[in-house]
Amino acid sequence: VKRPTVPWFNEEVKLVKRARRRAERKWRWTKLYGDLLVYKSKKNQATFVMKRACNEYYTTFIQENSSDHRKLFKSAKFLFNQETDLHFPECSDNTVLANDIGDFFANKTECIRQELDSAATYHNPTSEPQIMPNVQLDSFKTLTEDDVNQIISNSSKKSCSLDPMPTHLVVHCLDVLLPVITRMINLSLQSGCFPENWKLAKVHPGLKKSKAEVIYI
């Protein structure tokens, strides 16, 4: 019977499991106390090696994919045995259920738009302008060009109309722009200043599937 293998299975794990199984067979055949002690020793060794291999694998995996949240969340769901299947509420009429789901997301989108509009138009006349303290951040480590290159390579390649350059063009010219981008990031971390125009974003609430519309029956 071919059992499913785990990603951290390696040659060392294979050898200690084989030795454990061999010691177990010998003890079950002889029933000697000395063979029982050998089997327990091999069993403890196999458990230790497997736990170490598992810890080393996932530690390395998290470090290498620290900027890829999708992979991390997917692995976390797998480790915690979380179900990924969708479960809809019980309903005798699928049409009613579909319309209820459509109403929910339509109302949610409308609420988000209203909150964004009210936040953009809100103004408190008594509020005083905030003065940024002249303090340098010392708890951040400056990045190297290799660090920035890895972050950009692992990031999404989507662009926004507010971007000064399309993302695909930045990636294409990264060998030229990398020193400049690294310098800008490190200056921001060292000075504690984050430019205001970097804080702007455009939010377009919508359905996940493109060209999809809410249809009421």
CSV table of C-alpha atoms in Angstrom, one decimal:
chain,number,residue,atom,x,y,z
A,1,VAL,CA,0.0,0.0,0.0
A,2,LYS,CA,1.4,3.3,-1.1
A,3,ARG,CA,0.9,5.9,1.7
A,4,PRO,CA,0.8,9.6,1.0
A,5,THR,CA,4.1,11.3,1.7
A,6,VAL,CA,4.5,14.5,3.7
A,7,PRO,CA,6.5,17.4,2.2
A,8,TRP,CA,9.2,17.1,5.0
A,9,PHE,CA,9.9,13.4,4.3
A,10,ASN,CA,13.6,12.9,3.6
A,11,GLU,CA,16.2,10.2,3.5
A,12,GLU,CA,17.0,10.5,7.2
A,13,VAL,CA,13.3,10.0,8.2
A,14,LYS,CA,13.1,7.1,5.8
A,15,LEU,CA,16.1,5.4,7.5
A,16,VAL,CA,14.9,5.9,11.1
A,17,LYS,CA,11.4,4.6,10.3
A,18,ARG,CA,12.9,1.6,8.7
A,19,ALA,CA,15.1,0.9,11.7
A,20,ARG,CA,12.1,1.4,14.0
A,21,ARG,CA,10.0,-1.1,12.0
A,22,ARG,CA,12.9,-3.6,12.0
A,23,ALA,CA,13.3,-3.4,15.8
A,24,GLU,CA,9.5,-3.7,16.3
A,25,ARG,CA,9.4,-6.9,14.2
A,26,LYS,CA,12.3,-8.4,16.1
A,27,TRP,CA,10.7,-7.7,19.5
A,28,ARG,CA,7.3,-9.0,18.5
A,29,TRP,CA,9.0,-12.2,17.3
A,30,THR,CA,11.3,-12.8,20.3
A,31,LYS,CA,9.3,-11.1,23.1
A,32,LEU,CA,12.5,-10.4,24.9
A,33,TYR,CA,12.8,-7.4,27.2
A,34,GLY,CA,16.1,-6.4,25.7
A,35,ASP,CA,14.6,-6.2,22.2
A,36,LEU,CA,11.7,-4.2,23.7
A,37,LEU,CA,14.1,-1.6,25.0
A,38,VAL,CA,15.8,-1.4,21.6
A,39,TYR,CA,12.5,-0.9,19.9
A,40,LYS,CA,11.5,1.9,22.3
A,41,SER,CA,14.8,3.6,21.7
A,42,LYS,CA,14.4,3.4,17.9
A,43,LYS,CA,10.8,4.6,18.2
A,44,ASN,CA,11.9,7.7,20.3
A,45,GLN,CA,14.7,8.4,17.8
A,46,ALA,CA,12.3,8.2,14.9
A,47,THR,CA,9.8,10.5,16.6
A,48,PHE,CA,12.6,13.0,17.3
A,49,VAL,CA,13.9,13.0,13.7
A,50,MET,CA,10.4,13.4,12.2
A,51,LYS,CA,9.5,16.3,14.5
A,52,ARG,CA,12.8,18.0,13.7
A,53,ALA,CA,12.4,17.5,9.9
A,54,CYS,CA,8.8,18.9,10.1
A,55,ASN,CA,9.9,21.9,12.1
A,56,GLU,CA,12.8,22.7,9.8
A,57,TYR,CA,10.7,22.3,6.7
A,58,TYR,CA,7.9,24.7,7.8
A,59,THR,CA,10.4,27.2,9.4
A,60,THR,CA,12.2,27.4,6.0
A,61,PHE,CA,8.9,27.6,4.2
A,62,ILE,CA,7.6,30.5,6.3
A,63,GLN,CA,10.9,32.4,5.9
A,64,GLU,CA,11.0,31.9,2.1
A,65,ASN,CA,7.3,32.8,1.6
A,66,SER,CA,7.0,35.6,4.2
A,67,SER,CA,5.8,38.0,1.6
A,68,ASP,CA,3.4,35.6,-0.1
A,69,HIS,CA,0.4,35.6,2.2
A,70,ARG,CA,-1.7,33.4,-0.1
A,71,LYS,CA,0.8,30.5,0.3
A,72,LEU,CA,1.0,31.0,4.1
A,73,PHE,CA,-2.7,31.0,4.6
A,74,LYS,CA,-3.2,28.0,2.4
A,75,SER,CA,-0.5,26.1,4.4
A,76,ALA,CA,-2.0,27.2,7.7
A,77,LYS,CA,-5.4,25.9,6.6
A,78,PHE,CA,-3.8,22.6,5.6
A,79,LEU,CA,-2.0,22.3,8.9
A,80,PHE,CA,-5.1,23.0,11.0
A,81,ASN,CA,-7.3,20.8,8.9
A,82,GLN,CA,-9.6,23.6,8.0
A,83,GLU,CA,-12.2,22.9,5.4
A,84,THR,CA,-12.0,24.8,2.2
A,85,ASP,CA,-15.4,23.8,0.8
A,86,LEU,CA,-18.2,26.3,0.7
A,87,HIS,CA,-21.2,25.6,2.9
A,88,PHE,CA,-24.4,27.5,2.0
A,89,PRO,CA,-27.2,27.8,4.5
A,90,GLU,CA,-30.1,25.3,4.1
A,91,CYS,CA,-32.7,26.5,1.8
A,92,SER,CA,-35.6,24.8,0.0
A,93,ASP,CA,-35.5,27.2,-3.0
A,94,ASN,CA,-32.2,27.8,-4.7
A,95,THR,CA,-33.6,30.9,-6.5
A,96,VAL,CA,-34.4,32.5,-3.1
A,97,LEU,CA,-31.0,31.6,-1.8
A,98,ALA,CA,-29.2,33.1,-4.8
A,99,ASN,CA,-31.2,36.3,-4.5
A,100,ASP,CA,-30.5,36.6,-0.8
A,101,ILE,CA,-26.8,36.3,-1.5
A,102,GLY,CA,-27.1,38.9,-4.3
A,103,ASP,CA,-28.9,41.3,-1.9
A,104,PHE,CA,-26.2,40.8,0.8
A,105,PHE,CA,-23.3,41.7,-1.5
A,106,ALA,CA,-25.2,44.5,-3.2
A,107,ASN,CA,-26.0,46.1,0.2
A,108,LYS,CA,-22.5,45.5,1.5
A,109,THR,CA,-21.0,47.3,-1.5
A,110,GLU,CA,-23.4,50.2,-1.1
A,111,CYS,CA,-22.6,50.5,2.6
A,112,ILE,CA,-18.8,50.6,1.8
A,113,ARG,CA,-19.4,53.3,-0.8
A,114,GLN,CA,-21.4,55.4,1.7
A,115,GLU,CA,-18.8,55.0,4.4
A,116,LEU,CA,-16.0,56.0,2.0
A,117,ASP,CA,-18.0,59.1,0.8
A,118,SER,CA,-18.7,60.2,4.3
A,119,ALA,CA,-15.1,59.7,5.4
A,120,ALA,CA,-13.9,61.8,2.4
A,121,THR,CA,-16.3,64.7,3.1
A,122,TYR,CA,-16.0,64.7,6.9
A,123,HIS,CA,-14.2,67.8,8.2
A,124,ASN,CA,-13.8,68.8,11.8
A,125,PRO,CA,-13.2,72.6,12.0
A,126,THR,CA,-11.9,72.4,15.5
A,127,SER,CA,-9.2,70.0,14.7
A,128,GLU,CA,-5.7,71.3,14.6
A,129,PRO,CA,-3.2,70.2,12.0
A,130,GLN,CA,-1.0,67.5,13.2
A,131,ILE,CA,2.7,68.2,13.6
A,132,MET,CA,5.0,65.3,12.8
A,133,PRO,CA,7.6,64.9,15.5
A,134,ASN,CA,11.2,65.1,14.3
A,135,VAL,CA,12.1,61.6,15.4
A,136,GLN,CA,14.0,59.0,13.5
A,137,LEU,CA,12.9,55.4,13.5
A,138,ASP,CA,15.5,53.1,15.0
A,139,SER,CA,13.6,49.8,15.2
A,140,PHE,CA,13.7,49.1,11.5
A,141,LYS,CA,16.5,47.5,9.6
A,142,THR,CA,17.5,49.0,6.3
A,143,LEU,CA,17.0,46.8,3.3
A,144,THR,CA,19.5,45.7,0.8
A,145,GLU,CA,18.9,45.6,-2.9
A,146,ASP,CA,18.5,41.8,-2.7
A,147,ASP,CA,15.8,42.3,-0.1
A,148,VAL,CA,13.9,44.7,-2.3
A,149,ASN,CA,14.3,42.6,-5.4
A,150,GLN,CA,12.8,39.6,-3.6
A,151,ILE,CA,9.9,41.6,-2.3
A,152,ILE,CA,9.1,43.0,-5.7
A,153,SER,CA,9.5,39.7,-7.4
A,154,ASN,CA,7.1,38.0,-4.9
A,155,SER,CA,4.5,40.8,-5.0
A,156,SER,CA,1.5,41.1,-7.2
A,157,LYS,CA,2.1,42.7,-10.6
A,158,LYS,CA,-1.2,44.7,-10.6
A,159,SER,CA,-1.1,48.4,-11.3
A,160,CYS,CA,-3.2,51.4,-10.4
A,161,SER,CA,-3.9,54.6,-12.3
A,162,LEU,CA,-2.2,56.5,-9.4
A,163,ASP,CA,1.1,54.7,-10.0
A,164,PRO,CA,3.7,56.8,-11.7
A,165,MET,CA,4.8,53.7,-13.7
A,166,PRO,CA,3.0,50.5,-14.6
A,167,THR,CA,4.2,47.6,-12.5
A,168,HIS,CA,5.2,45.5,-15.4
A,169,LEU,CA,7.5,48.3,-16.6
A,170,VAL,CA,9.0,48.6,-13.1
A,171,VAL,CA,9.7,44.8,-13.1
A,172,HIS,CA,11.1,45.0,-16.7
A,173,CYS,CA,13.5,47.8,-15.7
A,174,LEU,CA,14.2,46.6,-12.2
A,175,ASP,CA,17.9,46.3,-12.7
A,176,VAL,CA,18.1,50.0,-13.3
A,177,LEU,CA,15.5,51.2,-10.8
A,178,LEU,CA,16.5,48.9,-8.0
A,179,PRO,CA,19.1,51.2,-6.4
A,180,VAL,CA,16.7,54.1,-6.5
A,181,ILE,CA,13.8,52.2,-5.0
A,182,THR,CA,16.0,50.8,-2.3
A,183,ARG,CA,17.3,54.2,-1.4
A,184,MET,CA,13.8,55.7,-1.2
A,185,ILE,CA,12.6,52.9,1.1
A,186,ASN,CA,15.6,53.2,3.4
A,187,LEU,CA,15.2,57.0,3.6
A,188,SER,CA,11.6,56.6,4.5
A,189,LEU,CA,12.4,54.1,7.3
A,190,GLN,CA,15.3,56.1,8.6
A,191,SER,CA,13.5,59.5,8.6
A,192,GLY,CA,10.1,58.2,9.7
A,193,CYS,CA,8.5,60.0,6.8
A,194,PHE,CA,6.0,58.4,4.5
A,195,PRO,CA,5.0,60.7,1.6
A,196,GLU,CA,1.3,61.7,1.5
A,197,ASN,CA,0.9,60.8,-2.2
A,198,TRP,CA,2.0,57.2,-1.4
A,199,LYS,CA,-1.0,56.9,0.9
A,200,LEU,CA,-3.6,57.5,-1.8
A,201,ALA,CA,-5.5,54.6,-3.2
A,202,LYS,CA,-8.5,54.0,-5.5
A,203,VAL,CA,-11.1,51.5,-4.2
A,204,HIS,CA,-13.6,50.0,-6.6
A,205,PRO,CA,-16.0,47.6,-4.8
A,206,GLY,CA,-17.2,45.0,-7.2
A,207,LEU,CA,-18.0,41.3,-7.7
A,208,LYS,CA,-15.1,38.9,-7.9
A,209,LYS,CA,-16.1,37.7,-11.3
A,210,SER,CA,-15.7,40.2,-14.1
A,211,LYS,CA,-18.8,41.2,-16.1
A,212,ALA,CA,-21.0,39.6,-13.5
A,213,GLU,CA,-24.3,41.4,-12.6
A,214,VAL,CA,-26.7,40.9,-9.8
A,215,ILE,CA,-29.9,39.4,-11.3
A,216,TYR,CA,-33.1,39.4,-9.5
A,217,ILE,CA,-35.7,36.8,-10.5
